[in-house]
Coordinates of C-alpha atoms in Angstrom, one line a residue:
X1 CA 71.0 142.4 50.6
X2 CA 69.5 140.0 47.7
X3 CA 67.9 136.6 49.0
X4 CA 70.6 135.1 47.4
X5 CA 73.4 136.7 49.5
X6 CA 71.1 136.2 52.6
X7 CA 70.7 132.8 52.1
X8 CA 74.6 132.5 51.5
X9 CA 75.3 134.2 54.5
X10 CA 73.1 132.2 56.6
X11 CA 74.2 128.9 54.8
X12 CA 78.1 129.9 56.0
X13 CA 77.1 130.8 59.4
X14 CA 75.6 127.6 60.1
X15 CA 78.7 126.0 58.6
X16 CA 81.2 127.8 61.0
X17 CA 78.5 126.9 64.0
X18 CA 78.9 123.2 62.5
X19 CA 82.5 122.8 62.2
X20 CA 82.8 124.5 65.7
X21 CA 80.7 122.1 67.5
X22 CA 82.8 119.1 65.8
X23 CA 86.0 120.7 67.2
X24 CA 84.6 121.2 70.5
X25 CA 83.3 117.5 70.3
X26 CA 86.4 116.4 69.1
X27 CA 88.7 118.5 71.9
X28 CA 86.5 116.6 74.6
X29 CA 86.6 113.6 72.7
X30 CA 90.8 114.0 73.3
X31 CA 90.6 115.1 77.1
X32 CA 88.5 112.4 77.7
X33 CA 91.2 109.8 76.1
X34 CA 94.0 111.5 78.0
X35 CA 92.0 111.5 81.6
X36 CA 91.0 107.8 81.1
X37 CA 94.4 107.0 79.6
X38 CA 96.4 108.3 82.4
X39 CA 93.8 107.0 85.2
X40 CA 94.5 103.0 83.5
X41 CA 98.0 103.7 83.2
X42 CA 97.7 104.3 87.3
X43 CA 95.5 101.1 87.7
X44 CA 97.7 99.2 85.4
X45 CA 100.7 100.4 88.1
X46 CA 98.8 99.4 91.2
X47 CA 97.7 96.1 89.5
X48 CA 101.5 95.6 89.1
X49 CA 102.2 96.1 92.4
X50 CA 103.5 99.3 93.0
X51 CA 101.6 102.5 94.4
X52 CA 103.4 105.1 92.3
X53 CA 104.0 108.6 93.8
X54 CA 103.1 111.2 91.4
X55 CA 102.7 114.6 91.7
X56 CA 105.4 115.4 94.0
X57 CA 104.9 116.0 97.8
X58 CA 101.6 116.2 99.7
X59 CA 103.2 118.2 101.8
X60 CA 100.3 120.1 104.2
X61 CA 97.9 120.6 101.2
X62 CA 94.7 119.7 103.2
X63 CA 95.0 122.9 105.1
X64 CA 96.3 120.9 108.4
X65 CA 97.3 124.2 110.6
X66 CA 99.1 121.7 112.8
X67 CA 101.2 120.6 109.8
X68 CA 102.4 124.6 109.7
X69 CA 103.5 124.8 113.3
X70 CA 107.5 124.8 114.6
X71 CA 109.4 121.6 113.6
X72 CA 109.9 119.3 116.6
X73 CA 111.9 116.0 115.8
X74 CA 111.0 112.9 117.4
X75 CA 113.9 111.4 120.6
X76 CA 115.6 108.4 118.4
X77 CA 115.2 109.8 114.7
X78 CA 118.3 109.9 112.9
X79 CA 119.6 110.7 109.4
X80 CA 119.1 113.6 107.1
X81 CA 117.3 116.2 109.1
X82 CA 116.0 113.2 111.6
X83 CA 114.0 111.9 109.4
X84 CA 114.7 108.2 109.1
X85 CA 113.8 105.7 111.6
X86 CA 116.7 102.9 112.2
X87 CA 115.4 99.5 113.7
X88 CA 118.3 97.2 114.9
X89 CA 121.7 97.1 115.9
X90 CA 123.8 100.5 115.1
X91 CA 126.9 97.9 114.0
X92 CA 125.2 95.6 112.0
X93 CA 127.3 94.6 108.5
X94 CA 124.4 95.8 106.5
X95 CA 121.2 98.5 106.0
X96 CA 117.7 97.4 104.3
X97 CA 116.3 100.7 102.9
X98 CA 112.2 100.3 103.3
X99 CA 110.5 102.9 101.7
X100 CA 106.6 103.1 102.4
X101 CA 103.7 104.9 102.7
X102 CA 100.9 103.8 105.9
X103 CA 98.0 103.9 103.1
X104 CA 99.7 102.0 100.6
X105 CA 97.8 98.6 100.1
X106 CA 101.0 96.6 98.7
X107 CA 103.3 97.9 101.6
X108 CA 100.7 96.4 103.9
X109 CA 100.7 93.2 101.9
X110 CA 104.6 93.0 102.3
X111 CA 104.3 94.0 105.6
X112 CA 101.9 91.4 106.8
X113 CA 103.4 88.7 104.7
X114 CA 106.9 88.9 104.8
X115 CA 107.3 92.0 107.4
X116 CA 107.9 88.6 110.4
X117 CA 110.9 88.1 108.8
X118 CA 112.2 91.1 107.9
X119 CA 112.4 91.6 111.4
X120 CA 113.8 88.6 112.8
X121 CA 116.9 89.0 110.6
X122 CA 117.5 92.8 112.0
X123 CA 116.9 91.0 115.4
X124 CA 119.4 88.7 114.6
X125 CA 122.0 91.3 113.0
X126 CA 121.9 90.1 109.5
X127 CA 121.1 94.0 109.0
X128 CA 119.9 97.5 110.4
X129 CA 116.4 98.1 109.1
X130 CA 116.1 101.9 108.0
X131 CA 112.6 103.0 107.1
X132 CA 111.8 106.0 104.8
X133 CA 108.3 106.8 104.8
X134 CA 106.1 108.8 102.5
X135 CA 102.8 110.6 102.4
X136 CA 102.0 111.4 98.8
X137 CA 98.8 108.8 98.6
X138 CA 97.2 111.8 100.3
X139 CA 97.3 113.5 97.5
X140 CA 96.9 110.9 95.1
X141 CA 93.6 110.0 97.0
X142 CA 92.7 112.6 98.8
X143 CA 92.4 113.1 102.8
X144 CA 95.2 113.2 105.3
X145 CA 95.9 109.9 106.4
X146 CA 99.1 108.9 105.3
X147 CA 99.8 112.2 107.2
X148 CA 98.2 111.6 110.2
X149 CA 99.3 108.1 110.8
X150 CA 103.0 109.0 110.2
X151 CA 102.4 112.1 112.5
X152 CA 101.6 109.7 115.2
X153 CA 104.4 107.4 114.6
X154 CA 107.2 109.9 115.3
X155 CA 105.1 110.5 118.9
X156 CA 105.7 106.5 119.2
X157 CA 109.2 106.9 117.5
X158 CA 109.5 109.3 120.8
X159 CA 108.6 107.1 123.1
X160 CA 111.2 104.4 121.9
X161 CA 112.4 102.6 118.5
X162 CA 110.7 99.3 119.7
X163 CA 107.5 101.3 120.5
X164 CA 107.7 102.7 117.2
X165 CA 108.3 99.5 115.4
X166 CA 105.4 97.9 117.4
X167 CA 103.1 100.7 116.1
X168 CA 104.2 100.5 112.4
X169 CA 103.3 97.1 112.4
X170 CA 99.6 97.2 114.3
X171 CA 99.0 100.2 111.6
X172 CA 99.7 97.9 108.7
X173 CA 98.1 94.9 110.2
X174 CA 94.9 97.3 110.8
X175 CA 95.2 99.5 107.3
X176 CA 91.7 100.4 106.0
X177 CA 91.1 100.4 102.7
X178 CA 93.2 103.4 101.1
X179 CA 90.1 105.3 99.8
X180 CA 88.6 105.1 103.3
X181 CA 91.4 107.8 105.1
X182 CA 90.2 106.1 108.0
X183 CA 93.7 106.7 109.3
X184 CA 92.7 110.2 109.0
X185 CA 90.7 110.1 112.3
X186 CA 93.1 110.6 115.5
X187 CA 90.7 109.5 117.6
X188 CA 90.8 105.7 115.4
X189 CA 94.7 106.1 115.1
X190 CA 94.6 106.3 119.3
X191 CA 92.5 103.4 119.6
X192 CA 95.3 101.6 117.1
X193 CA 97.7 103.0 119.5
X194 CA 96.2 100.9 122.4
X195 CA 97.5 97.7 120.7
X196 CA 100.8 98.2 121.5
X197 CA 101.2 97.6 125.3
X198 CA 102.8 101.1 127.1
X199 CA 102.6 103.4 124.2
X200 CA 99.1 105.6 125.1
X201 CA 101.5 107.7 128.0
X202 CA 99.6 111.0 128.8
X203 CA 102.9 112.5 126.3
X204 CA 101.6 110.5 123.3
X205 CA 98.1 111.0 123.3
X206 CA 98.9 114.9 123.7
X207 CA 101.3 114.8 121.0
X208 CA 98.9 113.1 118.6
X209 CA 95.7 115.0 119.4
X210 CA 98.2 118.5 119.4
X211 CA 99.8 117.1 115.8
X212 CA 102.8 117.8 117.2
X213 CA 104.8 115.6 114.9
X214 CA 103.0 116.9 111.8
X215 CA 105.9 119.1 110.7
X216 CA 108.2 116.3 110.7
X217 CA 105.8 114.1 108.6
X218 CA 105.9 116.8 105.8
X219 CA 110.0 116.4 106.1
X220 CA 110.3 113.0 106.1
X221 CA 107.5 113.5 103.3
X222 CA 109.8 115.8 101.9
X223 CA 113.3 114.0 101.8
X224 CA 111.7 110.8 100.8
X225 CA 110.1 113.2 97.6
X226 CA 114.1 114.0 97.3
X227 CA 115.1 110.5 96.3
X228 CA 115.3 108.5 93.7
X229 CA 112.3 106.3 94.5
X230 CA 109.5 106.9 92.7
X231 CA 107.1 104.1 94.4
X232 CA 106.2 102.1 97.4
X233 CA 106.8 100.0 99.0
X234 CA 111.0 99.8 97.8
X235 CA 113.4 97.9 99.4
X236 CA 117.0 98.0 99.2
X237 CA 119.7 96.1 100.2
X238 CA 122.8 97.8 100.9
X239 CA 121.4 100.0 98.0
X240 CA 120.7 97.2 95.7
X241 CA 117.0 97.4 94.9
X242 CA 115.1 93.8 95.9
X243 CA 112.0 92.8 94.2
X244 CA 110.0 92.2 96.6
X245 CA 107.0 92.1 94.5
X246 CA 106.1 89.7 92.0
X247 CA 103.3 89.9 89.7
X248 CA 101.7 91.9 92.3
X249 CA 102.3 89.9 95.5
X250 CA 104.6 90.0 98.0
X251 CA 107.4 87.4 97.7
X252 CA 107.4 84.3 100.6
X253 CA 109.3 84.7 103.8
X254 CA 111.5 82.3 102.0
X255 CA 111.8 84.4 99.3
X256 CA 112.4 87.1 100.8
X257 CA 115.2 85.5 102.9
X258 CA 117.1 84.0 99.7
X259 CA 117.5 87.3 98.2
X260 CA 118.7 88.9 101.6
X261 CA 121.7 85.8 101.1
X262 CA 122.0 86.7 97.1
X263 CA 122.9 90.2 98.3
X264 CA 124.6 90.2 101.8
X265 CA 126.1 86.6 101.1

C-alpha cells in the first residue's frame, strides 16, 4: 500500500474513532438529562406536596422471608380482602378515605397538624374514618420501613381499632426522616409501641418480632397499588377528593373542618 493510501486509511480511522467518541459523549450527555430530569420532576412533586408512588408495588422486594410466609389478617380489618382499617362508628352518614404511607413526610405533616381534628369529628359521628395505607416509599427510597411499620400496625389493629389508631398516630408523631428507614428497626418500632398504654401484650411483641403481619402489609400494599390514587397522603370525602394540601402544607384544623361542611353539609 502507497503512503498515500496509508495515510488515508489512518486519517479515516481516526475519523470513525472521533465521531464515535462524540456519540458516546453525546448518548451520556442524554442519560444524564433524562436521570436528572426525572429525579427534579420527583423533587418538584414532593416540593408540591405530594409523595408520588411510582413504580408500582414494593411488595416484598427487600428479600423479607417473613413478608413470603401464610397470610394471616389482623381481628378488626375489614374491606376488600381485610385490608382497610375503619375508625369510628359503623353507622355514621359518611366515610373519609385516608390514603398514606408511615414514611411519607407530608402524611405526617397532615397527621400532626390537622390529624386532632380529623379524629374528633369521627368521634363525634360526622364520619367513619377508613384508612388505606401504602408501602411503595420502600422502594422509592430504599429499606423496609414503610413495611415494617405497617406490619406492626395490623398486630396493634389486632389488639383493637382504638389500639391501632393510638399507634398510627405515635408513629407519625415519631416519623424519622424518610431516608433514615429508622422504622425499619423492630426493635425501635417496639420501643414506639410502648407509647400507647396496653399495646406491648406478650401477642404483639411476638407478632412483630415473628412479622407475622408482613403478608398482609404487601396486600394492603397491593390493593392500595389497585386504586386510582397515585399519591399520598389522599383524602376523600364520600369519594370527593379534598385538598388537603396547599402549596405544600397541610391545611388548618379550620380548614380542614370547612371543607368536611362543603362536602357532607
Amino acid at each position: 500500500m502507497s503512503n498515500t493510501r496509508k495515510t488515508a486509511a489512518k486519517t479515516n480511522a481516526t475519523e470513525r474513532m472521533r465521531a464515535a467518541r462524540a456519540q458516546a459523549e453525546r448518548s451520556d450527555r442524554i442519560r444524564r438529562r433524562v436521570v436528572v430530569g426525572a429525579a427534579s420532576a420527583a423533587v418538584l412533586a414532593l416540593a408540591a406536596g405530594v409523595a408520588l408512588a411510582v413504580g408500582g408495588s414494593s411488595g416484598s422486594g427487600s428479600g423479607d422471608a417473613a413478608a413470603n410466609g401464610p397470610l394471616v389478617v389482623p381481628a378488626n380489618a375489614g374491606g376488600p380482602n381485610g385490608t382497610v382499617i375503619t375508625y369510628g362508628k359503623a353507622d355514621a352518614p359518611h366515610t373519609l378515605e385516608v390514603y398514606e404511607d408511615f414514611r411519607c413526610p407530608f402524611c405526617e405533616q397532615l397527621e400532626t397538624t390537622t390529624g386532632a381534628t380529623m379524629q374528633q369529628l369521627a368521634d363525634a359521628g360526622t364520619y367513619k374514618i377508613e384508612y388505606h395505607l401504602a408501602t411503595f416509599l420502600d422502594k422509592n427510597l430504599g429499606g423496609k420501613g414503610s413495611r415494617t411499620a405497617l406490619a406492626a400496625a395490623g398486630a396493634a389493629l389486632n389488639e383493637g381499632v382504638d389500639k391501632f389508631k393510638q399507634f398510627h398516630d405515635v408513629l407519625y408523631a415519631n416519623q424519622p426522616d424518610e431516608r433514615s428507614d429508622a422504622f425499619g428497626d423492630v426493635n425501635h418500632v417496639l420501643d414506639l409501641a410502648g407509647k400507647v398504654p396496653g399495646l406491648k401484650t406478650d401477642g404483639f411483641v411476638k407478632a412483630v418480632q415473628d412479622g407475622t403481619y408482613a403478608p398482609w402489609a404487601a396486600k394492603v400494599n397491593e390493593e392500595f397499588n389497585n386504586s386510582d390514587v397515585t399519591g399520598t397522603p389522599t383524602v376523600k370525602l364520600d369519594g370527593k377528593k379534598l385538598d388537603v394540601l396547599t402549596g405544600g402544607k397541610a391545611v388548618s384544623p379550620e380548614q380542614f373542618t370547612a371543607l368536611v361542611k362543603q362536602v357532607a353539609g
